[in-house]
Amino acid sequence: MDEPARRERLAEIAPDLIDELEAEAETDEHVLPDLPDAEPGAVVMRAAPNPNGPWHMGHARMPAVIGTYKERYDGEFICRFDDTDPETKRPDLDAYDAILEDIDYLGFEPDRVLKASDRVETYYEHARELIDLGGAYTCDLPGEEFSELKNAGKPSPNRDKDPETVREEFEAMVDGEYAAGEMTLRVKTDIEHKNPALRDWVAFRIVDTPHPREEAADYRCWPMLDFQSGIDDHLTGVTHIIRGIDLQDSAKRQRFVYDYFGWEYPEVLHWGHVQIDEYDVKMSTSTIKSLIEDGELTGWDDPRAPTIRSVRRRGIQGEAIVESMTELGMSTSDVDLAMSSVYANNRDLVDDGANRYFLVRDREDDPAVERDVVGGPEAGHPPLHPSHEDRGDRTIPAGRVVVEESDLPANGDRVWLKGFGCVRHVRDAFEYVGDDIDMVREEGVDVVHWVPADESLETLMRGVEGDVRGRAEPAIADADVDTVVQFERVGFVRVDAFDPEPADGAGGPTGEEDLVVYYAHP
RNA sequence: GCUCUGGUAGUGUAGUCCGGCCAAUCAUAUUGCCCUCUCACGGCAAUGACCUGGGUUCGAAUCCCAGCCGGAGCACCA
């Protein structure tokens, strides 16, 4: 009895059990916990990336989780670029679109896209209001001096300035009358708060370096993340903030501002850092950036880089990443994501569509070896997909063939060239023995992949572990660029290009190849 | 140093709030078997965990205390 039949039968004998079964199946699909106090149709969340480069794998967690909740609660997904530091975390002008593209690849589309650097006037207005409420003061103490006072629980001498002076000095900050480091605007919190991290934090500071965006290049007085983000979350109606544990204290800091304004703070969830196994390269935007600049990596989509673009180029579906990311749950402890989990999800997605081809690898420790085939048909005809015979067969010319050395049988032994037939290794040649499949089924002859020596394509297979060269069967020329195929007994790859241009960095095509593929996973 | 926060199989996760149905769930991983002209897909099975020590209790992964180990913040970064 198959699944639908079983269900039908159950519906006849115990209709109430069916409801129970369906209810269970539904909750099981929710890998992520329910959001606290979430009203369907009234959930607003934001991803707040810093646009300082394309995303690495760790960044995928935010859109994956927000997007998944958005779908569950029919909520809103805001993408807000927190680009308020033109200097130390200087925005990269290409990164805004690069990040939106990465989100799109993951299968989500933000309902709104905002840039903090467009909203500076709004932050100024709220700063003025906060000053009038007595909630902020201008402070000209050097950071180190303030830090000492703060750690001792002692106030800055500027703390009790009257609002008029504060207002004047803040306007002077806005007007660019101070140089970097000369003046800040601090939020008046509780200078004796038991957590030193919350004491009178900086809301605005002066940055001399102009913002790279032309629209924002004239501003010198910039808000700090906690101020900007706190104001924006309220103004854009964010109901649920999801962020990393590095921002654990942010909510506590921002609450002081919310209290001054009489606002209600959103629900907050924190999660730990994600580490990903399998990569040698550290998962950090700046590290990857400098490796690319040094030519160690061929770009953001180099298969050795732990970036979204890299796995995308390898033919891994965004959905596979989203599934793995949501499976990580929402725990506050640091987690390791096993790439094998992404691979397992991806195999599910691509196996059915991936046509099969042969690639004979030529590696130092397992070189490709050529042999003449004596006798037998002119070509082999393995199917394009074992589960879809309707897709037809490939044609692989025999004659002189190439196999991987480790697949070469000892002299006098037999091997089955898949889709062709059984041959015996005799005096450096393959003598055709026949096509009786019982030799495989009952006599234990191994089945191996092979390609013709002459008609095959010079192939470069790029992967996490580095580049591998080899020869692909001619029929792969029928595969479209950008499709995922499976090299039997090797793994899934994405067809990247035919007759590729040479690359400049370390690794990549030399220009002599007929085909470049990117290796996804076994 | 001060302040947060966390510790369930290799990895991730459920269970912890409201103690018993938990000799602990699911996924992935690994191994073996079946299927198979792929080491894919599919099917079956095995492996493998409650940080430690006390306490409360008839009973503790769950409550309490202490300890150990980890992560984060204490920036004019995000």
PDB file of N, CA, C and O in Angstrom, chain A residues 466-515:
ATOM      1  N   GLY A 466      40.442  22.874  -4.756  1.00  0.00           N
ATOM      2  CA  GLY A 466      41.366  23.299  -5.788  1.00  0.00           C
ATOM      3  C   GLY A 466      40.920  22.783  -7.145  1.00  0.00           C
ATOM      4  O   GLY A 466      39.833  22.233  -7.286  1.00  0.00           O
ATOM      5  N   ASP A 467      41.780  22.967  -8.136  1.00  0.00           N
ATOM      6  CA  ASP A 467      41.409  22.604  -9.501  1.00  0.00           C
ATOM      7  C   ASP A 467      41.814  21.169  -9.837  1.00  0.00           C
ATOM      8  O   ASP A 467      42.848  20.701  -9.402  1.00  0.00           O
ATOM      9  N   VAL A 468      40.972  20.505 -10.622  1.00  0.00           N
ATOM     10  CA  VAL A 468      41.281  19.172 -11.114  1.00  0.00           C
ATOM     11  C   VAL A 468      41.073  19.201 -12.625  1.00  0.00           C
ATOM     12  O   VAL A 468      40.107  19.779 -13.111  1.00  0.00           O
ATOM     13  N   ARG A 469      42.016  18.604 -13.342  1.00  0.00           N
ATOM     14  CA  ARG A 469      41.859  18.546 -14.800  1.00  0.00           C
ATOM     15  C   ARG A 469      41.412  17.166 -15.222  1.00  0.00           C
ATOM     16  O   ARG A 469      41.590  16.193 -14.492  1.00  0.00           O
ATOM     17  N   GLY A 470      40.834  17.091 -16.410  1.00  0.00           N
ATOM     18  CA  GLY A 470      40.370  15.800 -16.882  1.00  0.00           C
ATOM     19  C   GLY A 470      39.760  15.923 -18.267  1.00  0.00           C
ATOM     20  O   GLY A 470      39.876  16.965 -18.914  1.00  0.00           O
ATOM     21  N   ARG A 471      39.143  14.816 -18.687  1.00  0.00           N
ATOM     22  CA  ARG A 471      38.533  14.801 -20.023  1.00  0.00           C
ATOM     23  C   ARG A 471      37.082  14.380 -19.871  1.00  0.00           C
ATOM     24  O   ARG A 471      36.763  13.382 -19.240  1.00  0.00           O
ATOM     25  N   ALA A 472      36.198  15.192 -20.492  1.00  0.00           N
ATOM     26  CA  ALA A 472      34.774  14.914 -20.409  1.00  0.00           C
ATOM     27  C   ALA A 472      34.279  14.330 -21.717  1.00  0.00           C
ATOM     28  O   ALA A 472      34.820  14.628 -22.789  1.00  0.00           O
ATOM     29  N   GLU A 473      33.269  13.497 -21.635  1.00  0.00           N
ATOM     30  CA  GLU A 473      32.736  12.870 -22.847  1.00  0.00           C
ATOM     31  C   GLU A 473      32.124  13.932 -23.763  1.00  0.00           C
ATOM     32  O   GLU A 473      31.625  14.958 -23.299  1.00  0.00           O
ATOM     33  N   PRO A 474      32.144  13.691 -25.072  1.00  0.00           N
ATOM     34  CA  PRO A 474      31.707  14.724 -26.023  1.00  0.00           C
ATOM     35  C   PRO A 474      30.247  15.140 -25.867  1.00  0.00           C
ATOM     36  O   PRO A 474      29.909  16.286 -26.142  1.00  0.00           O
ATOM     37  N   ALA A 475      29.385  14.245 -25.406  1.00  0.00           N
ATOM     38  CA  ALA A 475      27.958  14.563 -25.343  1.00  0.00           C
ATOM     39  C   ALA A 475      27.654  15.720 -24.399  1.00  0.00           C
ATOM     40  O   ALA A 475      26.606  16.355 -24.494  1.00  0.00           O
ATOM     41  N   ILE A 476      28.583  16.037 -23.508  1.00  0.00           N
ATOM     42  CA  ILE A 476      28.305  17.121 -22.567  1.00  0.00           C
ATOM     43  C   ILE A 476      28.192  18.457 -23.288  1.00  0.00           C
ATOM     44  O   ILE A 476      27.661  19.429 -22.742  1.00  0.00           O
ATOM     45  N   ALA A 477      28.665  18.501 -24.533  1.00  0.00           N
ATOM     46  CA  ALA A 477      28.519  19.721 -25.321  1.00  0.00           C
ATOM     47  C   ALA A 477      27.047  20.088 -25.492  1.00  0.00           C
ATOM     48  O   ALA A 477      26.708  21.244 -25.756  1.00  0.00           O
ATOM     49  N   ASP A 478      26.160  19.100 -25.318  1.00  0.00           N
ATOM     50  CA  ASP A 478      24.715  19.378 -25.418  1.00  0.00           C
ATOM     51  C   ASP A 478      24.165  20.056 -24.181  1.00  0.00           C
ATOM     52  O   ASP A 478      23.074  20.615 -24.191  1.00  0.00           O
ATOM     53  N   ALA A 479      24.900  19.973 -23.068  1.00  0.00           N
ATOM     54  CA  ALA A 479      24.399  20.570 -21.824  1.00  0.00           C
ATOM     55  C   ALA A 479      24.508  22.084 -21.912  1.00  0.00           C
ATOM     56  O   ALA A 479      25.449  22.616 -22.480  1.00  0.00           O
ATOM     57  N   ASP A 480      23.528  22.766 -21.368  1.00  0.00           N
ATOM     58  CA  ASP A 480      23.554  24.226 -21.386  1.00  0.00           C
ATOM     59  C   ASP A 480      24.448  24.749 -20.275  1.00  0.00           C
ATOM     60  O   ASP A 480      24.550  24.150 -19.206  1.00  0.00           O
ATOM     61  N   VAL A 481      25.058  25.871 -20.555  1.00  0.00           N
ATOM     62  CA  VAL A 481      25.816  26.552 -19.511  1.00  0.00           C
ATOM     63  C   VAL A 481      24.857  26.882 -18.374  1.00  0.00           C
ATOM     64  O   VAL A 481      23.689  27.197 -18.618  1.00  0.00           O
ATOM     65  N   ASP A 482      25.337  26.790 -17.169  1.00  0.00           N
ATOM     66  CA  ASP A 482      24.568  27.114 -15.961  1.00  0.00           C
ATOM     67  C   ASP A 482      23.674  25.967 -15.477  1.00  0.00           C
ATOM     68  O   ASP A 482      22.974  26.125 -14.492  1.00  0.00           O
ATOM     69  N   THR A 483      23.708  24.815 -16.169  1.00  0.00           N
ATOM     70  CA  THR A 483      22.920  23.706 -15.644  1.00  0.00           C
ATOM     71  C   THR A 483      23.807  22.831 -14.754  1.00  0.00           C
ATOM     72  O   THR A 483      25.031  22.855 -14.861  1.00  0.00           O
ATOM     73  N   VAL A 484      23.150  22.090 -13.880  1.00  0.00           N
ATOM     74  CA  VAL A 484      23.872  21.173 -13.008  1.00  0.00           C
ATOM     75  C   VAL A 484      23.779  19.782 -13.608  1.00  0.00           C
ATOM     76  O   VAL A 484      22.700  19.322 -13.970  1.00  0.00           O
ATOM     77  N   VAL A 485      24.919  19.133 -13.772  1.00  0.00           N
ATOM     78  CA  VAL A 485      24.939  17.754 -14.264  1.00  0.00           C
ATOM     79  C   VAL A 485      25.712  16.918 -13.246  1.00  0.00           C
ATOM     80  O   VAL A 485      26.347  17.453 -12.346  1.00  0.00           O
ATOM     81  N   GLN A 486      25.617  15.613 -13.416  1.00  0.00           N
ATOM     82  CA  GLN A 486      26.402  14.767 -12.536  1.00  0.00           C
ATOM     83  C   GLN A 486      27.432  14.001 -13.343  1.00  0.00           C
ATOM     84  O   GLN A 486      27.100  13.348 -14.337  1.00  0.00           O
ATOM     85  N   PHE A 487      28.695  14.128 -12.947  1.00  0.00           N
ATOM     86  CA  PHE A 487      29.720  13.265 -13.504  1.00  0.00           C
ATOM     87  C   PHE A 487      29.654  11.988 -12.690  1.00  0.00           C
ATOM     88  O   PHE A 487      29.911  11.991 -11.480  1.00  0.00           O
ATOM     89  N   GLU A 488      29.278  10.905 -13.349  1.00  0.00           N
ATOM     90  CA  GLU A 488      29.049   9.673 -12.611  1.00  0.00           C
ATOM     91  C   GLU A 488      30.311   9.235 -11.875  1.00  0.00           C
ATOM     92  O   GLU A 488      31.414   9.274 -12.406  1.00  0.00           O
ATOM     93  N   ARG A 489      30.109   8.832 -10.649  1.00  0.00           N
ATOM     94  CA  ARG A 489      31.167   8.386  -9.742  1.00  0.00           C
ATOM     95  C   ARG A 489      32.125   9.514  -9.361  1.00  0.00           C
ATOM     96  O   ARG A 489      33.141   9.272  -8.726  1.00  0.00           O
ATOM     97  N   VAL A 490      31.823  10.746  -9.747  1.00  0.00           N
ATOM     98  CA  VAL A 490      32.663  11.871  -9.360  1.00  0.00           C
ATOM     99  C   VAL A 490      31.858  12.838  -8.507  1.00  0.00           C
ATOM    100  O   VAL A 490      32.229  13.141  -7.374  1.00  0.00           O
ATOM    101  N   GLY A 491      30.730  13.286  -9.053  1.00  0.00           N
ATOM    102  CA  GLY A 491      29.897  14.197  -8.272  1.00  0.00           C
ATOM    103  C   GLY A 491      29.137  15.168  -9.149  1.00  0.00           C
ATOM    104  O   GLY A 491      29.236  15.133 -10.379  1.00  0.00           O
ATOM    105  N   PHE A 492      28.382  16.033  -8.474  1.00  0.00           N
ATOM    106  CA  PHE A 492      27.578  17.018  -9.185  1.00  0.00           C
ATOM    107  C   PHE A 492      28.418  18.257  -9.483  1.00  0.00           C
ATOM    108  O   PHE A 492      29.196  18.714  -8.640  1.00  0.00           O
ATOM    109  N   VAL A 493      28.230  18.775 -10.686  1.00  0.00           N
ATOM    110  CA  VAL A 493      28.958  19.982 -11.068  1.00  0.00           C
ATOM    111  C   VAL A 493      28.018  20.924 -11.822  1.00  0.00           C
ATOM    112  O   VAL A 493      26.994  20.502 -12.350  1.00  0.00           O
ATOM    113  N   ARG A 494      28.385  22.172 -11.837  1.00  0.00           N
ATOM    114  CA  ARG A 494      27.642  23.143 -12.634  1.00  0.00           C
ATOM    115  C   ARG A 494      28.479  23.483 -13.861  1.00  0.00           C
ATOM    116  O   ARG A 494      29.676  23.766 -13.757  1.00  0.00           O
ATOM    117  N   VAL A 495      27.848  23.420 -15.035  1.00  0.00           N
ATOM    118  CA  VAL A 495      28.550  23.750 -16.270  1.00  0.00           C
ATOM    119  C   VAL A 495      28.743  25.255 -16.292  1.00  0.00           C
ATOM    120  O   VAL A 495      27.772  26.017 -16.301  1.00  0.00           O
ATOM    121  N   ASP A 496      30.004  25.677 -16.272  1.00  0.00           N
ATOM    122  CA  ASP A 496      30.277  27.105 -16.142  1.00  0.00           C
ATOM    123  C   ASP A 496      30.499  27.775 -17.493  1.00  0.00           C
ATOM    124  O   ASP A 496      29.976  28.848 -17.732  1.00  0.00           O
ATOM    125  N   ALA A 497      31.286  27.157 -18.341  1.00  0.00           N
ATOM    126  CA  ALA A 497      31.573  27.778 -19.639  1.00  0.00           C
ATOM    127  C   ALA A 497      32.232  26.781 -20.574  1.00  0.00           C
ATOM    128  O   ALA A 497      32.938  25.883 -20.137  1.00  0.00           O
ATOM    129  N   PHE A 498      31.980  26.948 -21.885  1.00  0.00           N
ATOM    130  CA  PHE A 498      32.721  26.221 -22.894  1.00  0.00           C
ATOM    131  C   PHE A 498      33.774  27.177 -23.449  1.00  0.00           C
ATOM    132  O   PHE A 498      33.532  28.391 -23.536  1.00  0.00           O
ATOM    133  N   ASP A 499      34.911  26.651 -23.809  1.00  0.00           N
ATOM    134  CA  ASP A 499      36.018  27.475 -24.321  1.00  0.00           C
ATOM    135  C   ASP A 499      36.249  28.723 -23.473  1.00  0.00           C
ATOM    136  O   ASP A 499      36.120  29.852 -23.944  1.00  0.00           O
ATOM    137  N   PRO A 500      36.571  28.532 -22.195  1.00  0.00           N
ATOM    138  CA  PRO A 500      36.675  29.676 -21.280  1.00  0.00           C
ATOM    139  C   PRO A 500      37.858  30.591 -21.567  1.00  0.00           C
ATOM    140  O   PRO A 500      38.865  30.159 -22.123  1.00  0.00           O
ATOM    141  N   GLU A 501      37.682  31.834 -21.148  1.00  0.00           N
ATOM    142  CA  GLU A 501      38.767  32.811 -21.196  1.00  0.00           C
ATOM    143  C   GLU A 501      39.744  32.485 -20.069  1.00  0.00           C
ATOM    144  O   GLU A 501      39.330  32.010 -19.012  1.00  0.00           O
ATOM    145  N   PRO A 502      41.024  32.763 -20.273  1.00  0.00           N
ATOM    146  CA  PRO A 502      41.975  32.532 -19.177  1.00  0.00           C
ATOM    147  C   PRO A 502      41.721  33.481 -18.006  1.00  0.00           C
ATOM    148  O   PRO A 502      41.257  34.601 -18.202  1.00  0.00           O
ATOM    149  N   ALA A 503      42.023  33.006 -16.789  1.00  0.00           N
ATOM    150  CA  ALA A 503      41.843  33.829 -15.588  1.00  0.00           C
ATOM    151  C   ALA A 503      43.169  34.457 -15.192  1.00  0.00           C
ATOM    152  O   ALA A 503      44.230  33.963 -15.559  1.00  0.00           O
ATOM    153  N   ASP A 504      43.129  35.552 -14.423  1.00  0.00           N
ATOM    154  CA  ASP A 504      44.395  36.197 -14.034  1.00  0.00           C
ATOM    155  C   ASP A 504      44.942  35.661 -12.717  1.00  0.00           C
ATOM    156  O   ASP A 504      46.127  35.529 -12.550  1.00  0.00           O
ATOM    157  N   GLY A 505      44.067  35.365 -11.776  1.00  0.00           N
ATOM    158  CA  GLY A 505      44.531  34.983 -10.438  1.00  0.00           C
ATOM    159  C   GLY A 505      45.128  33.593 -10.399  1.00  0.00           C
ATOM    160  O   GLY A 505      45.348  32.947 -11.440  1.00  0.00           O
ATOM    161  N   ALA A 506      45.448  33.150  -9.183  1.00  0.00           N
ATOM    162  CA  ALA A 506      45.980  31.813  -9.000  1.00  0.00           C
ATOM    163  C   ALA A 506      44.839  30.806  -9.158  1.00  0.00           C
ATOM    164  O   ALA A 506      43.834  30.905  -8.492  1.00  0.00           O
ATOM    165  N   GLY A 507      45.025  29.857 -10.035  1.00  0.00           N
ATOM    166  CA  GLY A 507      43.960  28.901 -10.299  1.00  0.00           C
ATOM    167  C   GLY A 507      43.083  29.430 -11.410  1.00  0.00           C
ATOM    168  O   GLY A 507      43.227  30.561 -11.855  1.00  0.00           O
ATOM    169  N   GLY A 508      42.154  28.590 -11.832  1.00  0.00           N
ATOM    170  CA  GLY A 508      41.275  29.011 -12.909  1.00  0.00           C
ATOM    171  C   GLY A 508      41.810  28.586 -14.259  1.00  0.00           C
ATOM    172  O   GLY A 508      42.906  28.027 -14.364  1.00  0.00           O
ATOM    173  N   PRO A 509      41.042  28.833 -15.289  1.00  0.00           N
ATOM    174  CA  PRO A 509      41.387  28.340 -16.630  1.00  0.00           C
ATOM    175  C   PRO A 509      42.618  29.031 -17.215  1.00  0.00           C
ATOM    176  O   PRO A 509      42.908  30.182 -16.905  1.00  0.00           O
ATOM    177  N   THR A 510      43.345  28.308 -18.063  1.00  0.00           N
ATOM    178  CA  THR A 510      44.516  28.864 -18.723  1.00  0.00           C
ATOM    179  C   THR A 510      44.155  29.332 -20.128  1.00  0.00           C
ATOM    180  O   THR A 510      44.945  30.016 -20.776  1.00  0.00           O
ATOM    181  N   GLY A 511      43.002  28.947 -20.599  1.00  0.00           N
ATOM    182  CA  GLY A 511      42.598  29.324 -21.943  1.00  0.00           C
ATOM    183  C   GLY A 511      42.705  28.166 -22.915  1.00  0.00           C
ATOM    184  O   GLY A 511      42.264  28.243 -24.049  1.00  0.00           O
ATOM    185  N   GLU A 512      43.289  27.054 -22.425  1.00  0.00           N
ATOM    186  CA  GLU A 512      43.452  25.902 -23.316  1.00  0.00           C
ATOM    187  C   GLU A 512      42.319  24.897 -23.180  1.00  0.00           C
ATOM    188  O   GLU A 512      42.222  23.934 -23.930  1.00  0.00           O
ATOM    189  N   GLU A 513      41.432  25.108 -22.224  1.00  0.00           N
ATOM    190  CA  GLU A 513      40.377  24.142 -21.968  1.00  0.00           C
ATOM    191  C   GLU A 513      39.211  24.295 -22.946  1.00  0.00           C
ATOM    192  O   GLU A 513      38.981  25.355 -23.515  1.00  0.00           O
ATOM    193  N   ASP A 514      38.480  23.181 -23.111  1.00  0.00           N
ATOM    194  CA  ASP A 514      37.247  23.224 -23.897  1.00  0.00           C
ATOM    195  C   ASP A 514      36.058  23.495 -22.980  1.00  0.00           C
ATOM    196  O   ASP A 514      35.002  23.920 -23.431  1.00  0.00           O
ATOM    197  N   LEU A 515      36.248  23.216 -21.678  1.00  0.00           N
ATOM    198  CA  LEU A 515      35.115  23.276 -20.760  1.00  0.00           C
ATOM    199  C   LEU A 515      35.600  23.563 -19.337  1.00  0.00           C
ATOM    200  O   LEU A 515      36.627  23.050 -18.908  1.00  0.00           O
TER     201      LEU A 515
END
